Short mmCIF file of C-alpha atoms in Angstrom, two decimals:
data_model
loop_
_atom_site.label_atom_id
_atom_site.label_comp_id
_atom_site.label_asym_id
_atom_site.label_seq_id
_atom_site.Cartn_x
_atom_site.Cartn_y
_atom_site.Cartn_z
CA UNK A 1 -14.20 10.45 -11.68
CA UNK A 2 -11.01 8.54 -11.56
CA UNK A 3 -12.83 5.29 -12.96
CA UNK A 4 -14.06 7.32 -15.80
CA UNK A 5 -10.81 8.58 -16.55
CA UNK A 6 -9.28 5.14 -16.58
CA UNK A 7 -11.89 4.00 -19.03
CA UNK A 8 -11.32 6.98 -21.27
CA UNK A 9 -7.58 6.42 -21.33
CA UNK A 10 -8.05 2.75 -22.43
CA UNK A 11 -10.46 4.00 -25.17
CA UNK A 12 -7.78 6.31 -26.46
CA UNK A 13 -4.69 3.96 -27.13
CA UNK A 14 -2.96 6.87 -28.97
CA UNK A 15 -2.76 9.07 -26.01
CA UNK A 16 0.58 10.83 -25.32
CA UNK A 17 0.39 9.55 -21.84
CA UNK A 18 0.68 5.74 -22.93
CA UNK A 19 4.34 6.04 -23.37
CA UNK A 20 4.66 8.33 -20.18
CA UNK A 21 3.08 5.78 -17.75
CA UNK A 22 3.71 2.37 -19.36
CA UNK A 23 7.45 3.05 -19.78
CA UNK A 24 7.59 3.41 -15.95
CA UNK A 25 5.24 0.38 -14.90
CA UNK A 26 5.53 -1.82 -17.93
CA UNK A 27 1.74 -2.47 -17.80
CA UNK A 28 -0.21 -3.52 -20.78
CA UNK A 29 -2.70 -0.86 -20.76
CA UNK A 30 -2.76 2.93 -19.72
CA UNK A 31 -5.22 2.22 -17.02
CA UNK A 32 -3.17 -0.52 -15.52
CA UNK A 33 -0.24 1.72 -15.46
CA UNK A 34 -2.00 4.47 -13.85
CA UNK A 35 -3.26 2.16 -11.23
CA UNK A 36 0.04 0.84 -10.56
CA UNK A 37 1.44 4.34 -10.31
CA UNK A 38 -1.11 5.35 -7.80
CA UNK A 39 -0.66 2.16 -5.78
CA UNK A 40 2.94 3.16 -5.28
CA UNK A 41 1.89 6.53 -4.05
CA UNK A 42 -0.79 4.90 -1.60
CA UNK A 43 1.77 2.95 0.37
CA UNK A 44 3.30 5.92 2.05
CA UNK A 45 1.66 8.58 3.95
CA UNK A 46 3.66 11.35 2.38
CA UNK A 47 3.43 10.32 -1.33
CA UNK A 48 -0.27 9.43 -0.78
CA UNK A 49 -0.84 13.32 -0.63
CA UNK A 50 0.38 13.47 -4.35
CA UNK A 51 -2.75 11.31 -5.54
CA UNK A 52 -5.18 14.28 -5.93
CA UNK A 53 -2.89 16.51 -7.84
CA UNK A 54 -1.66 13.87 -9.98
CA UNK A 55 -5.12 12.61 -10.90
CA UNK A 56 -6.10 16.27 -11.57
CA UNK A 57 -3.27 16.82 -14.04
CA UNK A 58 -4.13 13.63 -15.81
CA UNK A 59 -7.60 14.58 -16.20
CA UNK A 60 -6.91 18.11 -17.41
CA UNK A 61 -4.27 16.85 -19.70
CA UNK A 62 -2.77 19.86 -21.30
CA UNK A 63 0.86 20.31 -22.43
CA UNK A 64 2.04 21.79 -19.04
CA UNK A 65 0.45 18.94 -17.23
CA UNK A 66 2.44 16.49 -19.67
CA UNK A 67 5.63 18.14 -18.72
CA UNK A 68 5.09 18.31 -15.17
CA UNK A 69 3.98 14.55 -15.05
CA UNK A 70 7.01 13.49 -17.04
CA UNK A 71 9.23 15.10 -14.55
CA UNK A 72 7.27 13.42 -11.57
CA UNK A 73 7.14 9.96 -13.30
CA UNK A 74 10.88 10.02 -13.90
CA UNK A 75 11.41 11.01 -10.13
CA UNK A 76 9.05 8.37 -8.89
CA UNK A 77 10.76 5.83 -11.14
CA UNK A 78 14.15 6.78 -9.78
CA UNK A 79 12.89 6.20 -6.18
CA UNK A 80 11.21 2.77 -7.04
CA UNK A 81 14.64 1.58 -8.56
CA UNK A 82 16.76 2.64 -5.76
CA UNK A 83 18.61 -0.19 -3.86
CA UNK A 84 19.12 -0.51 -0.27
CA UNK A 85 21.10 -3.19 1.87
CA UNK A 86 17.56 -4.80 2.74
CA UNK A 87 17.19 -5.71 -1.01
CA UNK A 88 19.95 -8.42 -0.46
CA UNK A 89 17.24 -10.44 1.47
CA UNK A 90 14.56 -9.92 -1.06
CA UNK A 91 13.52 -12.46 -3.75
CA UNK A 92 11.43 -11.86 -6.72
CA UNK A 93 11.37 -15.73 -7.52
CA UNK A 94 7.61 -15.73 -7.35
CA UNK A 95 7.16 -13.00 -9.75
CA UNK A 96 9.16 -14.43 -12.70
CA UNK A 97 7.57 -15.06 -15.97
CA UNK A 98 6.91 -18.87 -16.07
CA UNK A 99 4.15 -21.47 -15.58
CA UNK A 100 3.28 -21.79 -12.08
CA UNK A 101 4.32 -24.80 -9.90
CA UNK A 102 1.12 -26.96 -9.24
CA UNK A 103 0.51 -29.85 -7.08
CA UNK A 104 -2.26 -32.35 -6.67
CA UNK A 105 -4.70 -31.25 -3.95
CA UNK A 106 -4.52 -33.23 -0.67
CA UNK A 107 -6.70 -33.33 2.35
CA UNK A 108 -5.53 -30.05 3.69
CA UNK A 109 -6.60 -28.06 0.54
CA UNK A 110 -9.09 -25.28 1.24
CA UNK A 111 -9.40 -26.21 4.87
CA UNK A 112 -9.13 -23.51 7.54
CA UNK A 113 -6.55 -24.34 10.13
CA UNK A 114 -7.58 -25.21 13.73
CA UNK A 115 -5.51 -23.27 16.16
CA UNK A 116 -4.23 -25.47 19.07
CA UNK A 117 -5.89 -24.89 22.35
CA UNK A 118 -2.89 -23.44 24.03
CA UNK A 119 -2.04 -21.14 21.23
CA UNK A 120 -3.50 -17.59 20.60
CA UNK A 121 -3.76 -15.58 17.38
CA UNK A 122 -3.55 -11.89 16.67
CA UNK A 123 -4.32 -10.86 13.13
CA UNK A 124 -3.54 -7.22 11.96
CA UNK A 125 -5.05 -5.75 8.91
CA UNK A 126 -5.15 -2.29 7.04
CA UNK A 127 -8.49 -1.22 5.56
CA UNK A 128 -6.77 0.99 2.94
CA UNK A 129 -5.19 -2.04 1.30
CA UNK A 130 -5.94 -2.60 -2.33
CA UNK A 131 -3.66 -5.52 -2.69
CA UNK A 132 -5.05 -7.73 0.22
CA UNK A 133 -8.48 -6.10 0.93
CA UNK A 134 -9.64 -6.15 4.57
CA UNK A 135 -12.75 -8.17 3.86
CA UNK A 136 -10.37 -11.28 3.27
CA UNK A 137 -8.95 -10.68 6.78
CA UNK A 138 -12.30 -10.93 8.06
CA UNK A 139 -12.99 -14.08 6.24
CA UNK A 140 -9.87 -15.80 7.61
CA UNK A 141 -10.63 -14.58 11.10
CA UNK A 142 -14.00 -16.09 10.88
CA UNK A 143 -12.80 -19.27 9.39
CA UNK A 144 -10.22 -20.06 12.03
CA UNK A 145 -11.39 -22.38 14.69
CA UNK A 146 -10.43 -20.88 17.97
CA UNK A 147 -11.71 -18.83 20.89
CA UNK A 148 -8.38 -17.17 21.46
CA UNK A 149 -8.24 -14.83 18.50
CA UNK A 150 -8.12 -11.20 17.73
CA UNK A 151 -8.42 -9.03 14.76
CA UNK A 152 -7.31 -5.46 14.91
CA UNK A 153 -7.75 -3.27 11.94
CA UNK A 154 -6.22 -0.02 11.08
CA UNK A 155 -8.57 2.31 9.15
CA UNK A 156 -6.03 4.13 6.95
CA UNK A 157 -3.19 1.58 6.84
CA UNK A 158 -2.37 0.29 3.40
CA UNK A 159 -0.70 -2.95 2.27
CA UNK A 160 2.20 -4.06 4.72
CA UNK A 161 0.42 -2.93 7.78
CA UNK A 162 3.49 -3.67 9.99
CA UNK A 163 5.56 -0.83 8.42
CA UNK A 164 2.92 1.60 7.30
CA UNK A 165 1.10 2.49 10.50
CA UNK A 166 3.17 4.92 12.54
CA UNK A 167 2.08 6.56 15.77
CA UNK A 168 3.47 9.89 14.69
CA UNK A 169 3.87 10.99 11.14
CA UNK A 170 7.46 12.40 10.59
CA UNK A 171 9.93 11.99 7.84
CA UNK A 172 11.84 9.46 9.85
CA UNK A 173 8.51 7.33 10.40
CA UNK A 174 8.07 5.72 13.76
CA UNK A 175 6.58 2.24 13.11
CA UNK A 176 5.36 1.87 16.62
CA UNK A 177 1.58 1.04 16.63
CA UNK A 178 1.67 -2.42 15.19
CA UNK A 179 4.95 -3.46 17.00
CA UNK A 180 3.32 -2.36 20.28
CA UNK A 181 0.19 -4.66 19.68
CA UNK A 182 2.58 -7.46 18.90
CA UNK A 183 5.07 -6.67 21.79
CA UNK A 184 2.03 -6.67 24.24
CA UNK A 185 0.81 -10.14 23.06
CA UNK A 186 4.29 -11.71 23.51
CA UNK A 187 4.91 -10.00 26.86
CA UNK A 188 1.65 -11.49 28.21
CA UNK A 189 2.24 -14.98 26.81
CA UNK A 190 -0.39 -14.63 24.06
CA UNK A 191 -3.25 -13.55 26.65
CA UNK A 192 -5.22 -11.30 24.28
CA UNK A 193 -7.48 -10.32 27.30
CA UNK A 194 -4.46 -8.21 28.60
CA UNK A 195 -3.61 -6.74 25.00
CA UNK A 196 -3.02 -3.01 25.41
CA UNK A 197 -5.14 -1.39 22.50
CA UNK A 198 -4.74 2.31 23.63
CA UNK A 199 -1.97 2.87 21.06
CA UNK A 200 -4.40 2.42 18.28
CA UNK A 201 -6.19 5.68 19.18
CA UNK A 202 -2.78 7.45 18.45
CA UNK A 203 -2.62 6.54 14.69
CA UNK A 204 -2.95 9.72 12.73
CA UNK A 205 -6.09 10.44 11.01
CA UNK A 206 -6.52 10.24 7.25
CA UNK A 207 -5.06 13.53 5.86
CA UNK A 208 -4.11 14.57 2.25
CA UNK A 209 -2.24 17.74 3.36
CA UNK A 210 1.23 17.47 2.22
CA UNK A 211 3.85 17.82 4.96
CA UNK A 212 5.83 21.06 4.46
CA UNK A 213 9.19 19.18 4.94
CA UNK A 214 8.30 16.58 2.25
CA UNK A 215 7.65 19.35 -0.06
CA UNK A 216 10.73 21.42 0.63
CA UNK A 217 13.09 18.24 0.24
CA UNK A 218 11.70 17.42 -3.45
CA UNK A 219 11.28 20.11 -6.07
CA UNK A 220 9.03 17.41 -7.93
CA UNK A 221 6.38 17.79 -5.22
CA UNK A 222 6.24 21.55 -5.56
CA UNK A 223 5.85 21.17 -9.43
CA UNK A 224 3.06 18.67 -9.27
CA UNK A 225 1.18 20.91 -6.92
CA UNK A 226 1.31 24.14 -9.16
CA UNK A 227 -1.94 23.81 -10.93
CA UNK A 228 -1.36 26.76 -13.16
#
């Protein structure tokens, strides 16, 4: 259904939704703008619950839907543009609009690394990641030449598995699961046989039911869920 909707939007460049979505994402097409918006929602377990009603309103597309989505996009854009002290350590150098820096290929190009015998390797990946799909983590894992390696996958973790895989879902999220895996690896001097994987079972199941505290905190959320 969503794919058909995106195709329909691109085939209708005069849609009133073009300005609504592209003003927020600066995407070249309406479908790219919608994809970008949904990707922003996917990364967080709370905002992920808004994807179904957003798609529903985009598909129904009446005047009330446009007003609600305009308010929603404005609120989402404000959240995306907010700054924290962590931004001081972030650089968007690789995203600037310019020709890429290229080098001549050497003997190491397209070669899988050989892991030293005394080293072990722990790979963590999320299966709900549209930016770096899980299949590439599998490809990398299989290509690495080592008998001391482990790949742990989290079924419903999106991009940025380290900070998006809580052990308990609350508003002040607890990023414990991945840290626990890493901690046990370091604690046991890289001995993957002694890695405690029990915390993986505590990851919350996939759930699109919106947390009540999240809805009460944002009037935008209540509006987006009002289908009338």
